[in-house]
Coordinates of C-alpha atoms in Angstrom, one line a residue:
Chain A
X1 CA 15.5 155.1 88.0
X2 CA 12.2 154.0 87.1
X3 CA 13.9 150.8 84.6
X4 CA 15.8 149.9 88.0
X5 CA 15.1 145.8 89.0
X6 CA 15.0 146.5 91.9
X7 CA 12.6 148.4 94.8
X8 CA 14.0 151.8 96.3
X9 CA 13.3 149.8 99.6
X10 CA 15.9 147.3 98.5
X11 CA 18.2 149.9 97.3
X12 CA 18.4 151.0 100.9
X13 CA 18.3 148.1 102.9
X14 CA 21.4 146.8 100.7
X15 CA 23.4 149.8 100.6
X16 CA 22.4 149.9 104.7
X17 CA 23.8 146.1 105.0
X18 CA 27.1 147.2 102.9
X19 CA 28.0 149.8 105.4
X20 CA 27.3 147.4 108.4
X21 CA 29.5 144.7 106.8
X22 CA 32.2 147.4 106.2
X23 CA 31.7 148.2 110.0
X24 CA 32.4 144.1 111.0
X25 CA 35.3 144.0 108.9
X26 CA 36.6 147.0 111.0
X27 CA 36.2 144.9 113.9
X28 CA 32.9 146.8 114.9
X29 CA 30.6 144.4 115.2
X30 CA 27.8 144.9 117.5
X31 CA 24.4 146.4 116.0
X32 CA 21.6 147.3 118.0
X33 CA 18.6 146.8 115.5
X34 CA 15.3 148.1 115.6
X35 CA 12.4 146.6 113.4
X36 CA 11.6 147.4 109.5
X37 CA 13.9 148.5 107.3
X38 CA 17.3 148.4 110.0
X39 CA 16.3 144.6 111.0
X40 CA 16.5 143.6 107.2
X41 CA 19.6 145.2 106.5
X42 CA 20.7 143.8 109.5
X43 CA 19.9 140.3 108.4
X44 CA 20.7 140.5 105.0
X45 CA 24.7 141.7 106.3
X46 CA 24.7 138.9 108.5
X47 CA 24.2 136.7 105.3
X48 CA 26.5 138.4 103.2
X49 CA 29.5 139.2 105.2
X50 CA 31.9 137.3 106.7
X51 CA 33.3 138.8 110.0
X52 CA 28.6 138.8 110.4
X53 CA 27.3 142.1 112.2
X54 CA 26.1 140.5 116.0
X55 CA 22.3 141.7 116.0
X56 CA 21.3 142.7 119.4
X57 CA 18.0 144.0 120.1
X58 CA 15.7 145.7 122.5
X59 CA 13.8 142.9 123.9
X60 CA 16.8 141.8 125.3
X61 CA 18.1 139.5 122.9
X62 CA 21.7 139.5 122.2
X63 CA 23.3 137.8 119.4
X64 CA 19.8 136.8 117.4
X65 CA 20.4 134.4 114.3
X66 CA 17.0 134.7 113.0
X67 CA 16.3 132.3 109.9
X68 CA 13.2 135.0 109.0
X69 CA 12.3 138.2 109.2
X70 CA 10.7 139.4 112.6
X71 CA 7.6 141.4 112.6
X72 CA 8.3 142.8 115.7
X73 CA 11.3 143.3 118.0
X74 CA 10.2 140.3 120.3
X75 CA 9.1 137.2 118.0
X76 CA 10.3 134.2 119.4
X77 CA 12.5 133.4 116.9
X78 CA 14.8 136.5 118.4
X79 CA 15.1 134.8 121.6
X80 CA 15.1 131.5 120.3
X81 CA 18.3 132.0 118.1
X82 CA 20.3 134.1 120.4
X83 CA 23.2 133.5 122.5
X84 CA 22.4 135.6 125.3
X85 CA 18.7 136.9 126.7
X86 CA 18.7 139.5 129.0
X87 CA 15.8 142.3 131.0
X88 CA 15.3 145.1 129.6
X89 CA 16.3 147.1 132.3
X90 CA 20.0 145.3 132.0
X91 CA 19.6 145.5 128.2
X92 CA 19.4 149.4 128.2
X93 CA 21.7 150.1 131.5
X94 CA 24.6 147.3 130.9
X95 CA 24.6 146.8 126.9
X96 CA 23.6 150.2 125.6
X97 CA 24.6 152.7 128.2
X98 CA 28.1 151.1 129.2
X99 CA 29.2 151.5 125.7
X100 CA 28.8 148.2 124.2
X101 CA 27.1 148.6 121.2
X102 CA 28.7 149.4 118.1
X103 CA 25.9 151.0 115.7
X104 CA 22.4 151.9 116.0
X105 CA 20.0 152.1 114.0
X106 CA 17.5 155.1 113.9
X107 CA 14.8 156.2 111.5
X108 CA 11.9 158.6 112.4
X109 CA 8.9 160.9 111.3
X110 CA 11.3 163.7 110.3
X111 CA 15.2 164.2 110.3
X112 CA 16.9 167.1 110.4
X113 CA 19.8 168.9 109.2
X114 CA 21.5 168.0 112.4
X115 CA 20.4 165.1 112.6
X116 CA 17.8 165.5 115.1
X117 CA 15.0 163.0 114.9
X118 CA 11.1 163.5 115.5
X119 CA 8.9 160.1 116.3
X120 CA 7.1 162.0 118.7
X121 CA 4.5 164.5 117.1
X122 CA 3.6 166.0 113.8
X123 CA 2.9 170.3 115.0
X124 CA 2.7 170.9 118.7
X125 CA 3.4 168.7 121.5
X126 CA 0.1 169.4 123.4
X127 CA -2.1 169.4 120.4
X128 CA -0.5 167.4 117.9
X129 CA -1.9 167.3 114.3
X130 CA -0.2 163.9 114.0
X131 CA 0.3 162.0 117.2
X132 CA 3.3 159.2 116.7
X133 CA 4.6 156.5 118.5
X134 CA 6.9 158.0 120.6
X135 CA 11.3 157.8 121.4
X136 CA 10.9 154.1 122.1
X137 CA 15.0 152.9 123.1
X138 CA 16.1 156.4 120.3
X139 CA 17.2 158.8 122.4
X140 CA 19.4 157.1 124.6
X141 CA 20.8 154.3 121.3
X142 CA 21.4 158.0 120.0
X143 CA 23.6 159.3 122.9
X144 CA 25.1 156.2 123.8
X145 CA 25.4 153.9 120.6
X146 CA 29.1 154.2 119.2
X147 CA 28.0 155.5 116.1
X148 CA 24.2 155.5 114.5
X149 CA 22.9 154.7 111.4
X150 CA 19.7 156.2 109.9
X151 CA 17.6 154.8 107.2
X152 CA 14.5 157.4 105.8
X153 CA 12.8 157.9 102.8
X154 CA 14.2 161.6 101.6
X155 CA 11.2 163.9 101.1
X156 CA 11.0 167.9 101.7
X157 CA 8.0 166.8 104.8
X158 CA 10.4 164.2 106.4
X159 CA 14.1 166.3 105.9
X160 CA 13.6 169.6 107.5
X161 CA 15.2 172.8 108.4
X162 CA 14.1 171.6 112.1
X163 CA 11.8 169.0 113.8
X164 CA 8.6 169.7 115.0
X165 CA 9.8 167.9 118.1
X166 CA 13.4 166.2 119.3
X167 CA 13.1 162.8 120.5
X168 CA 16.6 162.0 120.1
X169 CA 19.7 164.2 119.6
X170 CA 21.8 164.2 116.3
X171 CA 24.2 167.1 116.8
X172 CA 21.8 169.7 118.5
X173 CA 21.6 173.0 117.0
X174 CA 25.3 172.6 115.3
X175 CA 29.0 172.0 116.5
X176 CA 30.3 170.9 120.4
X177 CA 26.4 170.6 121.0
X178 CA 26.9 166.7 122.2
X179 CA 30.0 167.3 124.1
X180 CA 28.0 170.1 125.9
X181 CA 24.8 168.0 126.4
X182 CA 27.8 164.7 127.7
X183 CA 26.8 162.5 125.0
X184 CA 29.4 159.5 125.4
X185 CA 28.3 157.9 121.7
X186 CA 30.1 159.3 118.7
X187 CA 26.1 160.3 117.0
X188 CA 24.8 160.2 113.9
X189 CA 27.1 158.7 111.0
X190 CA 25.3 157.6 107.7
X191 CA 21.7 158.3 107.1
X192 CA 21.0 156.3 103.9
X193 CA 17.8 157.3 102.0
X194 CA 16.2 156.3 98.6
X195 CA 18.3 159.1 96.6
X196 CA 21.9 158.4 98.5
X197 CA 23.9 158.6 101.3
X198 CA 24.3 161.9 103.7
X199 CA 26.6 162.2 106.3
X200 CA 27.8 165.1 108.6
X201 CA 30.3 167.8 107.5
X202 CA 33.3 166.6 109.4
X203 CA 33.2 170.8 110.6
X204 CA 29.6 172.1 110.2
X205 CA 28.0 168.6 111.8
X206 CA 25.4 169.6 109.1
X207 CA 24.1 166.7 106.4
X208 CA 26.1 166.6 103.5
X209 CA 25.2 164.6 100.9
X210 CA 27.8 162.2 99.8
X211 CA 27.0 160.0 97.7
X212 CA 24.0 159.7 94.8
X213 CA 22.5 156.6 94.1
X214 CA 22.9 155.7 90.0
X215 CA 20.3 157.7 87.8
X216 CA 19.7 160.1 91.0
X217 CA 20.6 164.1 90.1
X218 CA 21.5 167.0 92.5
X219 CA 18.5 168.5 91.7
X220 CA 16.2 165.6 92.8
X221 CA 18.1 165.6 96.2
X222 CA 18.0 168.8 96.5
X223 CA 13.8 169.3 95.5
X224 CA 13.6 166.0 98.4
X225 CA 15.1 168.0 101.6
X226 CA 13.4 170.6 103.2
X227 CA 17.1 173.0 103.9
X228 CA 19.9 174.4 101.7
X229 CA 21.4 170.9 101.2
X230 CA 25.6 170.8 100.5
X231 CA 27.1 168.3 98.6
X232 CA 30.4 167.0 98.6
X233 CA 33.6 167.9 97.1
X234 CA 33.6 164.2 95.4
X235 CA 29.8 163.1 95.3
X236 CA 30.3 159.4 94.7
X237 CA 27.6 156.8 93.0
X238 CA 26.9 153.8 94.8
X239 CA 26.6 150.7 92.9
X240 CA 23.8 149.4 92.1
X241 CA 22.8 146.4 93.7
X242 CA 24.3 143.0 92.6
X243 CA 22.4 140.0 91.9
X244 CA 23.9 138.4 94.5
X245 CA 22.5 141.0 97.2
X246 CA 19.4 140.6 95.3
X247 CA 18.9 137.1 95.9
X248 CA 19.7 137.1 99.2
X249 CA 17.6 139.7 100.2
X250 CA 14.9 138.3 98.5
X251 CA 15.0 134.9 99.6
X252 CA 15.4 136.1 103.1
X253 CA 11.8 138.5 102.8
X254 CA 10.3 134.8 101.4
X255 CA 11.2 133.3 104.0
Chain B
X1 CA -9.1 136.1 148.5
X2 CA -7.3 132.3 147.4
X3 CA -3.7 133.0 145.8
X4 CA -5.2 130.5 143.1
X5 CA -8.1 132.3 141.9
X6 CA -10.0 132.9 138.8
X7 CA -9.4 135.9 136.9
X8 CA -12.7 137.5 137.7
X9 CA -12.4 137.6 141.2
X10 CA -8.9 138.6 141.3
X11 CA -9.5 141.9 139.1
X12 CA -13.1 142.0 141.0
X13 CA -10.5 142.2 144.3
X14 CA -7.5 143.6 143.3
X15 CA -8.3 146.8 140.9
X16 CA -10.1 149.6 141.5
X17 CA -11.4 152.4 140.1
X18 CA -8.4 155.1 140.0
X19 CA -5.7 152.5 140.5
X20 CA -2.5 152.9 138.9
X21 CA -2.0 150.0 136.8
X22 CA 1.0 148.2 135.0
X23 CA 0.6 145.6 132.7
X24 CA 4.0 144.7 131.0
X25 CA 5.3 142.1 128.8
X26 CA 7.6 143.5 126.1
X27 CA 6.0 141.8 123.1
X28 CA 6.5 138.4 124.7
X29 CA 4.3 137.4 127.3
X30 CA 1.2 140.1 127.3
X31 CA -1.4 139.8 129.5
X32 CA -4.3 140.4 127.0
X33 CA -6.8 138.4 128.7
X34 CA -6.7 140.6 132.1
X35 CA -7.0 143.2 130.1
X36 CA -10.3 142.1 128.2
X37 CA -11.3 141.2 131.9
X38 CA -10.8 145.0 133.4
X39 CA -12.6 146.2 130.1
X40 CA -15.3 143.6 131.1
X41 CA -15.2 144.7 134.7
X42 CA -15.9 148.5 133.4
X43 CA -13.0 150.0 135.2
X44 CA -12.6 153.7 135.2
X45 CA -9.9 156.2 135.4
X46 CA -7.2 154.2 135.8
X47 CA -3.5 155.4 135.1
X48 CA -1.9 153.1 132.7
X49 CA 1.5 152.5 133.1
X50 CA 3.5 150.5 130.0
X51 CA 7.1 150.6 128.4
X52 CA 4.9 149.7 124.9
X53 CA 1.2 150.3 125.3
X54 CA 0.5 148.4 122.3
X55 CA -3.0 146.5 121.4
X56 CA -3.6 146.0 124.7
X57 CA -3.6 149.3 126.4
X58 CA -5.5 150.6 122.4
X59 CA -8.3 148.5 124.0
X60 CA -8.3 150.1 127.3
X61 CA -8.1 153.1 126.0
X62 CA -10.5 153.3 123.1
X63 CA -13.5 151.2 125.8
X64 CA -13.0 154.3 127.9
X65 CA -10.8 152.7 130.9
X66 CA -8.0 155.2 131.2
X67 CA -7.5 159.2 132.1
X68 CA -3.5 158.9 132.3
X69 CA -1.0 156.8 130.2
X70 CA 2.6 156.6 131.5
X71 CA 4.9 155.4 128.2
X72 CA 7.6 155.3 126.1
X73 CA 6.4 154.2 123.2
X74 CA 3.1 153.7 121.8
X75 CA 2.4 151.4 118.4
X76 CA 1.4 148.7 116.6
X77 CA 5.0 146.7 116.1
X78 CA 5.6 145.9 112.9
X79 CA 2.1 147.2 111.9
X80 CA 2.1 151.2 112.4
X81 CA 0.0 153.4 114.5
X82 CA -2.2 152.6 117.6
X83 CA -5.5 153.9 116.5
X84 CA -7.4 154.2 119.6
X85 CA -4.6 156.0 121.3
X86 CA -4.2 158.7 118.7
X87 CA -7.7 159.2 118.6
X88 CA -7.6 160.0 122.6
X89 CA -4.6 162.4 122.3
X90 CA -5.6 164.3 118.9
X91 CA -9.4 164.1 119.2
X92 CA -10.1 163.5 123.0
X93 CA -12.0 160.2 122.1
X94 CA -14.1 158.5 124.1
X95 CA -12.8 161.3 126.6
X96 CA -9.4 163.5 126.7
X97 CA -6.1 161.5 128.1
X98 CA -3.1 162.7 130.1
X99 CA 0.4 161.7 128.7
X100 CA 4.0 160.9 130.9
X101 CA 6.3 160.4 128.1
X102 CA 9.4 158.8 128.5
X103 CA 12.0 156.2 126.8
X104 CA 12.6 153.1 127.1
X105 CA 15.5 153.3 129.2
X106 CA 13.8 155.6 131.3
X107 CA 10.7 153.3 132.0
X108 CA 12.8 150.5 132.5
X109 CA 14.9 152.7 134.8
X110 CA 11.7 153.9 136.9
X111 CA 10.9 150.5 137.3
X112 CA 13.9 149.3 138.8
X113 CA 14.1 152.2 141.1
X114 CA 10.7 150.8 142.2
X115 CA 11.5 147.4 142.8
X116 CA 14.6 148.1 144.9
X117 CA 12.4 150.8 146.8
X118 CA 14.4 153.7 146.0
X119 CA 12.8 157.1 145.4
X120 CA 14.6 157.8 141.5
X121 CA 16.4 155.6 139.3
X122 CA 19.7 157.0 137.4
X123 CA 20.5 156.6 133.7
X124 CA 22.7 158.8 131.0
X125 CA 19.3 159.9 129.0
X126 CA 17.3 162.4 127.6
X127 CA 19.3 165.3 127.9
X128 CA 19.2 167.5 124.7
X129 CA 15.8 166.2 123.6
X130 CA 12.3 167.5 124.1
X131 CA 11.1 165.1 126.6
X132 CA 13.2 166.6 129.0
X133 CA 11.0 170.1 128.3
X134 CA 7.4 168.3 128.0
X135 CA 8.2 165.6 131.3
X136 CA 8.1 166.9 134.6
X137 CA 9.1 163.6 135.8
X138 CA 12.6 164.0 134.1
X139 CA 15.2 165.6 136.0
X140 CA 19.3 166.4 136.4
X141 CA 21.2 165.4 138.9
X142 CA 25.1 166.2 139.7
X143 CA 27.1 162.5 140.9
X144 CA 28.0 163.5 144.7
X145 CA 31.5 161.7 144.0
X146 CA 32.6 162.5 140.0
X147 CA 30.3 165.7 139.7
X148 CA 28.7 163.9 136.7
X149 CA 25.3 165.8 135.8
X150 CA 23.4 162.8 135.3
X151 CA 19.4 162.2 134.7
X152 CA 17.0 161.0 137.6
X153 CA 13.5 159.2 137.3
X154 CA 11.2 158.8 139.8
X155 CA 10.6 155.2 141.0
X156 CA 7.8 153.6 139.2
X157 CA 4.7 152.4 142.4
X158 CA 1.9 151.1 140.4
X159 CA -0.8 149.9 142.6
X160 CA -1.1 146.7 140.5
X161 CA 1.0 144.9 138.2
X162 CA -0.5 142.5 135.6
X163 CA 1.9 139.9 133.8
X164 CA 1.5 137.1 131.8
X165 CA 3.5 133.9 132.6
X166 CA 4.0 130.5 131.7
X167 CA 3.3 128.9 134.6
X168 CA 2.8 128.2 138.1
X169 CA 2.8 125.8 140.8
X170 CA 0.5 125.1 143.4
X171 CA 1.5 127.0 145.9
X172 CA 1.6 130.2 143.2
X173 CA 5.5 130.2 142.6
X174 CA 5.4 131.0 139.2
X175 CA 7.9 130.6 136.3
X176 CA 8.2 132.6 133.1
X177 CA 11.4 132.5 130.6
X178 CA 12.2 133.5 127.2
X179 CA 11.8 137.4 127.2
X180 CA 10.9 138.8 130.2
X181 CA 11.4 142.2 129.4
X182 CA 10.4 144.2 132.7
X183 CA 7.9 141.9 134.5
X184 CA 10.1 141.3 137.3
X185 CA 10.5 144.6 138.5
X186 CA 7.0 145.8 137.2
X187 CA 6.0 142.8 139.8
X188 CA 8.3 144.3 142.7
X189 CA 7.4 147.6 142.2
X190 CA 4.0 147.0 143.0
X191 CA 1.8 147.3 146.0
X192 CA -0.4 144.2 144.3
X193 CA -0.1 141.6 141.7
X194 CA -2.1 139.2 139.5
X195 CA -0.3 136.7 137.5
X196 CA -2.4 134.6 134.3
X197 CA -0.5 131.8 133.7
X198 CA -0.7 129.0 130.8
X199 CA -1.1 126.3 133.5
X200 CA -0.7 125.5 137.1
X201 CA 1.5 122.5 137.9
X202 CA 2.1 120.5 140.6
X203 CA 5.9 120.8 140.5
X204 CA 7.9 123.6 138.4
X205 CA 10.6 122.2 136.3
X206 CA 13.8 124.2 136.4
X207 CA 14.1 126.1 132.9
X208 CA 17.3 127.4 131.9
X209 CA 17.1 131.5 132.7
X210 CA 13.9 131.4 133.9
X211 CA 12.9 133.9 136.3
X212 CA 10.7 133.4 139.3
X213 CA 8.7 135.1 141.5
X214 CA 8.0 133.8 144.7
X215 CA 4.9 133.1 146.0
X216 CA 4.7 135.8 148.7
X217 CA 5.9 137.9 145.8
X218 CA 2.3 137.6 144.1
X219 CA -1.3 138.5 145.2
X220 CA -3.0 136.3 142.9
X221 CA -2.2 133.8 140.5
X222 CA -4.9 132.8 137.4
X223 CA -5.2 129.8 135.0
X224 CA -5.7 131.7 131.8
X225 CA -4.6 129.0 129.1
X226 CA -3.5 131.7 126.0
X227 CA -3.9 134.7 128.3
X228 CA -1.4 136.3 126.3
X229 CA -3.1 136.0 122.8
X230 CA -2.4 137.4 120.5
X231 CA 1.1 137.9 122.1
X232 CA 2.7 134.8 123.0
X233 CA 3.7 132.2 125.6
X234 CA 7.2 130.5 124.7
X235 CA 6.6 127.0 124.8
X236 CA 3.4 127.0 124.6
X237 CA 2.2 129.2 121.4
X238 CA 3.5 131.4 118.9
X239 CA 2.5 135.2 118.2
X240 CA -0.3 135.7 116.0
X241 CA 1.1 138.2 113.6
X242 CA -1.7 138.0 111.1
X243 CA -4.3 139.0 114.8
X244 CA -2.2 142.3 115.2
X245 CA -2.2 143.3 110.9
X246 CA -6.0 142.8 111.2
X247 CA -6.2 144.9 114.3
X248 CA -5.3 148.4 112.2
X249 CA -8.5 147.9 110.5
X250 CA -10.4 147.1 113.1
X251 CA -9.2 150.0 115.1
X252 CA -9.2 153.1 112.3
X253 CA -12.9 153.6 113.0
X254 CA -14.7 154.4 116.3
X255 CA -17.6 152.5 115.0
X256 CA -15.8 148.6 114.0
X257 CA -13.7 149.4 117.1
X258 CA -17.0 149.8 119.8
X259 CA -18.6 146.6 117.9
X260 CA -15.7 144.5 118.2
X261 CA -15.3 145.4 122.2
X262 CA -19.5 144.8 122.4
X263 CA -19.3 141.7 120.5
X264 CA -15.9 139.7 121.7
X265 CA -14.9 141.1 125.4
X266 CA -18.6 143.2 126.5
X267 CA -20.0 140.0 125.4
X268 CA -18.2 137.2 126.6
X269 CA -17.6 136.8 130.2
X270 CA -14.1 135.1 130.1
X271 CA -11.1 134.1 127.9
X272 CA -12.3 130.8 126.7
X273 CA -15.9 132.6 125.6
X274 CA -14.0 135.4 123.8
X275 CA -11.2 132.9 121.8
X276 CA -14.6 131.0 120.7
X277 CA -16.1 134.5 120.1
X278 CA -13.3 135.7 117.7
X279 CA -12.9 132.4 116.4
X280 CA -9.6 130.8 118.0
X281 CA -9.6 126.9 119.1
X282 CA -9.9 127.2 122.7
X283 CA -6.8 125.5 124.0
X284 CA -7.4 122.0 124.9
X285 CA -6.3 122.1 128.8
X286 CA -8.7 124.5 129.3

């Protein structure tokens, strides 16, 4: 991968913004976008595709058209270009809790096989080694969101057998775990990394990696992730990234 | 005290050592210049509340203000960690921190509970993840009329709330649009209130979805022109991206981060000294 023209950061973001403009086409719009990588992808599927993902996000705006790249969730230019701008008490309770969103977008500290996701603490709670941000909006944009997408660097550190600690809920400790807990969202669908694409066995609700992005071997995915990772019966490779996602992704981080 | 007062005198009146404080403004609208002001004032102990206890609520924490810290979520946006605060929960520095850890929806939820003067708010959250082990304050609850086990909050009380608007009038109605994340309700909850505003006005023009909060809603209303800095007022400035980016290095180390709160907020005595002192124009209405 190392003659690639292209950044693994871009690799994700566009392969991110293909599955969100599959999503629009399927009539399933509605994104709820956090900041770094998920806000680019965001934006750059909002260029590229036609039904456009509708970006909400948790500063209450709904509907954003930025013509830039936010730094943070509540630039003005959010606000400025939305149709709608809400609390954030109605964001979280009418929007995301009533069902309304679509996808969500999740990354974290540490992800794992489950799906689980750790933005809390590195070791233990009350003396961390690492002390994170925190959930933020995650846990309840992972019980709630239709379906969640999560982008992450894959790394033995950050895919583990378990997380240190559970800020939001993948699938628990395995099958009928969200149905137990009354999760109404349908949970983690895609996690897209710089190797490939995992997604849950449709029995096991464990990560199974799916597809391989070009040049990337088993064997790299599987030295990357810190459990016994499965693969597919038909392990696809994702095109690379055109020109024409390229440019637009590019032009939109100059801008 | 005057409703219309200057900022000194309404911290000097209005918080107290101990008090429970909540300062919001979800990245729009931060009331950074109170906070510099409290710092100033040498508070101690306090219990800060905040959805996102961002730059802000580092410098309150790393100058040695705060015991407790009521959150959800606790970074630099956009940036990356919040130096101070991870130095008070890892290393105890200046002195060891309590943490109430919530979400978002939570917070948000506890607030509104507050401000309609219920005991617990009600939300679909948490369940299945380790907050709900670590937070007392997090409990389930079964729907008297579906038998729904649902999650309960208790109401969020702060004894102050400190916001950031963009303006108000004489009287101390004051305006604020654009986001307005929880202010309202942070403002409701509250047994008192200070308000910095970009200006006072004579009349307040109607602003498409603005919110406003009475006069009689508000203990004290403050002509702080930037107050928010280097968050934002709609309208009236933009967010200084490039202030927070340089913030991370002036926060990694105990040592930059005491000379920068000696030199800009320890010794300035207001927000027009400390723009000067950190070398921002000093609005011209001021």
């Amino acid at each position: 991968m190392s003659d690639a023209s292209y950044t693994t950061d871009e690799l994700m973001i566009v392969n991110a913004a293909r599955q969100l403009g599959a999503l629009a086409a399927a009539g399933r719009p509605v994104c709820f976008v956090g900041i770094g990588l998920p806000s680019t992808a965001a934006n750059l599927a909002r260029r590229l595709y036609s039904p456009a993902p509708v970006l909400v996000y948790e500063s209450g705006c709904i509907g954003s058209k930025p013509t830039r790249l936010p730094l943070s969730i509540g630039d003005g230019e959010l606000g400025e270009t939305a149709d709608a701008v809400v609390s954030v008490p109605e964001i979280f309770a009418y929007w995301l809790q009533a069902g309304r969103i679509d996808v969500g977008f999740l990354g974290g500290a540490q992800l794992d096989k489950y799906a689980n996701i750790n933005s809390t603490v590195i070791g233990d709670y009350e003396h961390p080694s690492t002390r994170l941000p925190g959930a933020g909006g995650a846990p309840e944009i992972a019980a709630s969101a239709g379906a969640v997408m999560v982008i992450m660097r894959q790394s033995k550190r950050a895919f583990v057998e378990r997380c240190d600690f559970r800020s939001s809920v993948g699938y628990g400790d395995g099958p009928g775990d969200r149905e137990r807990f009354g999760l109404q969202g349908g949970g983690p669908k895609w996690v897209i990394t710089d190797l490939g694409v995992l997604e849950p066995d449709s029995v096991t609700c464990e990560l199974t990696m799916v597809a391989l992005h070009p040049g990337i071997t088993r064997e790299q995915a599987c030295a990357s992730t810190g459990w016994s990772l499965q693969f597919a019966d038909d392990v696809r490779t994702t095109a690379p990234p055109s020109a024409e996602e390229l440019d637009v992704l590019r032009i939109l981080q100059a801008a | 005290m005057n409703r219309i007062c200057s900022l000194h005198d309404a911290v000097a009146d209005l918080v107290g050592d101990g008090d429970t404080i909540a300062m919001e403004g979800f990245t729009h609208l931060i009331p950074h210049a109170a906070g510099h002001e409290i710092i100033r004032q040498g508070r101690r102990n306090l219990h800060l509340v905040r959805m996102t206890p961002d730059m802000i609520y580092d410098q309150l924490i790393g100058a040695g203000c705060a015991t407790k810290l009521t959150f959800s979520w606790g970074g630099n946006p956009g940036v990356g960690s919040l130096q101070r605060f991870r130095d008070a929960v890892e290393n105890q520095w200046p002195h060891p921190i309590e943490i109430e850890e919530h979400s978002h929806a939570g917070m948000a939820t506890r607030y509104a509970a507050g401000a309609a003067n219920l005991p617990f708010g009600i939300l679909r959250g948490y369940v299945g993840t380790g907050l709900s082990e670590h937070t007392s304050t997090i409990a389930q609850i079964e729907c008297p009329f579906t038998g729904e086990s649902l999650t309960a909050v208790p109401a969020l009380r702060p004894d102050v709330a400190i916001i950031h608007a963009q303006r108000a009038d004489r009287e101390g109605n004051v305006q604020m649009w654009g986001l307005t994340g929880v202010q309202k309700e942070a403002v409701l909850a509250a047994k008192r209130s200070i308000v910095t505003v970009e200006e006072i006005v004579d009349h307040i023009e109607p602003v498409p979805y603005a919110v406003v909060l009475p006069w009689w809603t508000v203990s004290a209303v403050c002509e702080v022109p930037d107050g928010a800095h280097p968050s934002f007022a709609m309208g009236y400035s933009v967010r200084d991206n490039a202030f927070y980016k340089a913030w991370d290095a002036v926060s990694k180390d105990r040592g930059s981060f005491t000379a920068w709160i000696e030199q800009h907020v320890l010794g300035t005595t207001n927000h027009e000294e400390f723009r000067r002192s950190v070398g921002l124009e000093v609005p011209a209405n001021v």
